[in-house]
């Protein structure tokens, strides 16, 4: 597995555990909601993942983008669909989103290599 | 037609014309891109409208939300799908998005009344 | 009661009811969390209200500011404490927060008049 | 004088006085800095006003935009220069800046009428 | 001392000196205000540090969060109070604040180790 | 050449090529606009670079700041003018811009060393 993806996931898991161990109820429920909100509902999982991706991109949160890139790929999103989603982020959110697009494409390619 | 929708659309049209009349090429091209980016591509129009809606919502732009609510409804988005999209905006963008959710639902209901 | 406060509260109540009536579970839980998060915990209610106020101010959400001004006053926050909280918002968040400070002070004075 | 400009300036003056009357030192100094920062320095006043305008525009603060439009016009900025500045704001900050561009151009035209 | 804390503080000190050496008066005064605003006033230092922390968190500035975590700990803030403050940041600012919560907790633990 | 500048430019070039190779028309046009918007127009290149710098600074995009620092220096901007621009960013955008000011000054000094 790509070292970058592995480190990202391990750090996230480790810290999420520590966060949940502090036993703050509001944070626990937000984490819980984060899982539920992206489950199949009136909208399919794939669309929801694209919504999560574009929201993360215009808010310029690299970690959130990487998280949604992984689940987007798992839900069957193609590279073209991912780029189209990011193009809307760049248009609506402006050129300040471009550095995040660079990192997003780099991460997507790592995810693709891993799948092979 | 609802007075609120009419005023919003008339103001937008009037000012867009004035903006384009200033003949600033960069702005003209951004306006042009804004039309093209939401056309059918690898993703269907409906999905793109939801992407535009969630991006507008987390960036908390009421005018942008209203614009995408109109085109979302035209592209066949249901109230449940709209609310699901807004729920992701509220989760990812936080409770500061709630005031925009109130206005969004109010505007959606005006659009629904108009359709009847 | 001040017309402005009354209208703000009535609109918020009316739309909140409509939002909850759409029966979107994620949104319902976010609304629920919003109530719980500001209850007495390790920090007293008053401190939490000031935290909610400063967060709303730097994120420049007038409706959120007004909401927290009301509950801050109810929890015993003085005008000087409110202004000190807003001064931190203006320093950390910059002069773009000033227009929201104007509205905040205006709303605070309406709330004070009402109390008399 | 245009009613809109007058109301905007009167409200700002009235509330600024009330803010300064609360005697919060941090806020007083921020207000003071706000005046000093836009005075002639290594950069001419006109350039500084354009910097203030573009910063206000990408941060999407209508009141701040109107304030800088007034002083920009006073410092000799032309409509073309204002639009070029706003075009950079729209490119860097994205299409969510467009609603603020509409209001900016509307306000600029009111300021122009007043000058005649 | 933790290498991470040391590097962070050394870099900040070194660059702050260079910034002040450029002799820009506006920046000097902002730095000065930053010190004064968090001193005891109508609100105690501890509350002000929590205000600084939550503002930094919703604005998603890791360096600012680390700075306020250090002074919050010095002013007697407990881990539970810090987490409660961060929970409000996550609720008001949304799940995009979560990556900053991970880093905040990691930094807090480093600060705790150092104290022993 | 400074390793940091070189790595930044190489990464940007490499990823920009990959982005353009995905052949997404909206993104291509945004990249194209980004070049055109900063060319001489009613405003000189130097002023436009300062506008790009202050917009990037208040939106807190380090990569965008570095990009504009390079082109600002090329267009003849002095260190004092750069600092004055950044001081407006710090005032309008608040102290959360300070960490970006530190990195900006560090990068500017690397660019200066390289020029010698």
XYZ file of C-alpha atoms in Angstrom, chain E:
116
model
C 10.896 19.092 25.477
C 8.890 17.562 22.656
C 10.644 18.201 19.355
C 7.387 19.249 17.738
C 6.587 21.862 20.366
C 10.149 23.145 20.343
C 10.283 23.492 16.557
C 6.923 25.187 16.469
C 7.918 27.728 19.113
C 11.358 28.380 17.655
C 10.033 28.930 14.150
C 7.334 31.247 15.448
C 9.796 33.259 17.533
C 12.334 33.517 14.720
C 9.789 34.662 12.133
C 7.998 37.016 14.546
C 11.331 38.767 15.108
C 11.888 39.077 11.369
C 8.358 40.391 10.896
C 8.800 43.019 13.617
C 12.215 43.934 12.142
C 10.509 45.009 8.899
C 9.139 47.860 10.975
C 5.628 47.851 9.517
C 3.588 49.860 12.030
C 0.207 48.267 11.309
C 1.591 44.780 11.831
C 3.456 45.840 14.980
C 0.248 47.174 16.467
C -1.689 44.041 15.547
C 0.977 41.938 17.304
C 0.717 44.240 20.277
C -3.067 44.022 20.370
C -2.826 40.237 20.219
C -0.997 40.291 23.542
C -3.326 42.791 25.193
C -6.607 41.266 24.088
C -6.009 38.057 26.033
C -5.045 39.739 29.320
C -7.428 39.693 32.285
C -10.317 42.115 31.763
C -14.017 41.781 32.469
C -13.462 38.152 31.545
C -10.772 36.034 33.204
C -7.695 34.929 31.223
C -8.896 31.326 31.160
C -12.188 32.200 29.486
C -10.389 34.423 26.978
C -8.029 31.603 26.066
C -11.007 29.333 25.409
C -12.521 32.085 23.234
C -9.249 32.314 21.316
C -9.190 28.537 20.965
C -12.718 28.155 19.640
C -12.260 31.079 17.225
C -9.021 29.534 15.927
C -10.700 26.147 15.616
C -13.729 27.227 13.589
C -11.421 29.302 11.380
C -9.292 26.172 11.077
C -5.896 27.679 11.853
C -3.668 24.917 13.306
C -0.894 27.287 14.364
C -3.393 29.522 16.151
C -4.960 26.470 17.839
C -1.552 25.285 19.094
C -0.731 28.739 20.371
C -3.985 28.934 22.343
C -3.667 25.328 23.586
C -0.359 26.282 25.202
C -1.682 29.374 26.911
C -4.970 27.640 27.777
C -3.049 24.920 29.604
C -0.952 27.548 31.368
C -4.104 29.331 32.516
C -5.407 26.130 34.086
C -7.743 24.736 31.437
C -8.380 20.996 31.917
C -8.468 18.415 29.127
C -12.234 18.072 29.573
C -12.737 21.821 29.222
C -10.519 21.888 26.141
C -12.497 19.050 24.562
C -15.787 20.734 25.413
C -14.550 23.884 23.729
C -13.489 21.885 20.685
C -16.866 20.103 20.624
C -18.583 23.463 20.223
C -16.131 24.282 17.430
C -16.999 21.009 15.697
C -20.712 21.577 16.036
C -20.744 25.229 14.968
C -17.989 24.866 12.337
C -18.877 21.394 11.072
C -17.008 18.179 10.448
C -14.330 20.024 8.485
C -13.029 20.996 11.926
C -12.378 17.309 12.795
C -8.884 17.146 11.219
C -7.958 20.149 13.371
C -9.395 18.405 16.435
C -7.060 15.451 15.744
C -4.045 17.735 15.639
C -5.250 19.681 18.666
C -5.568 16.590 20.830
C -2.178 15.340 19.625
C -0.593 18.683 20.542
C -2.379 18.792 23.888
C -0.937 15.374 24.775
C 2.551 16.584 23.893
C 2.037 19.577 26.151
C 0.848 17.291 28.950
C 3.893 15.031 28.650
C 6.127 18.052 28.866
C 4.543 19.263 32.051
C 5.318 16.059 33.908
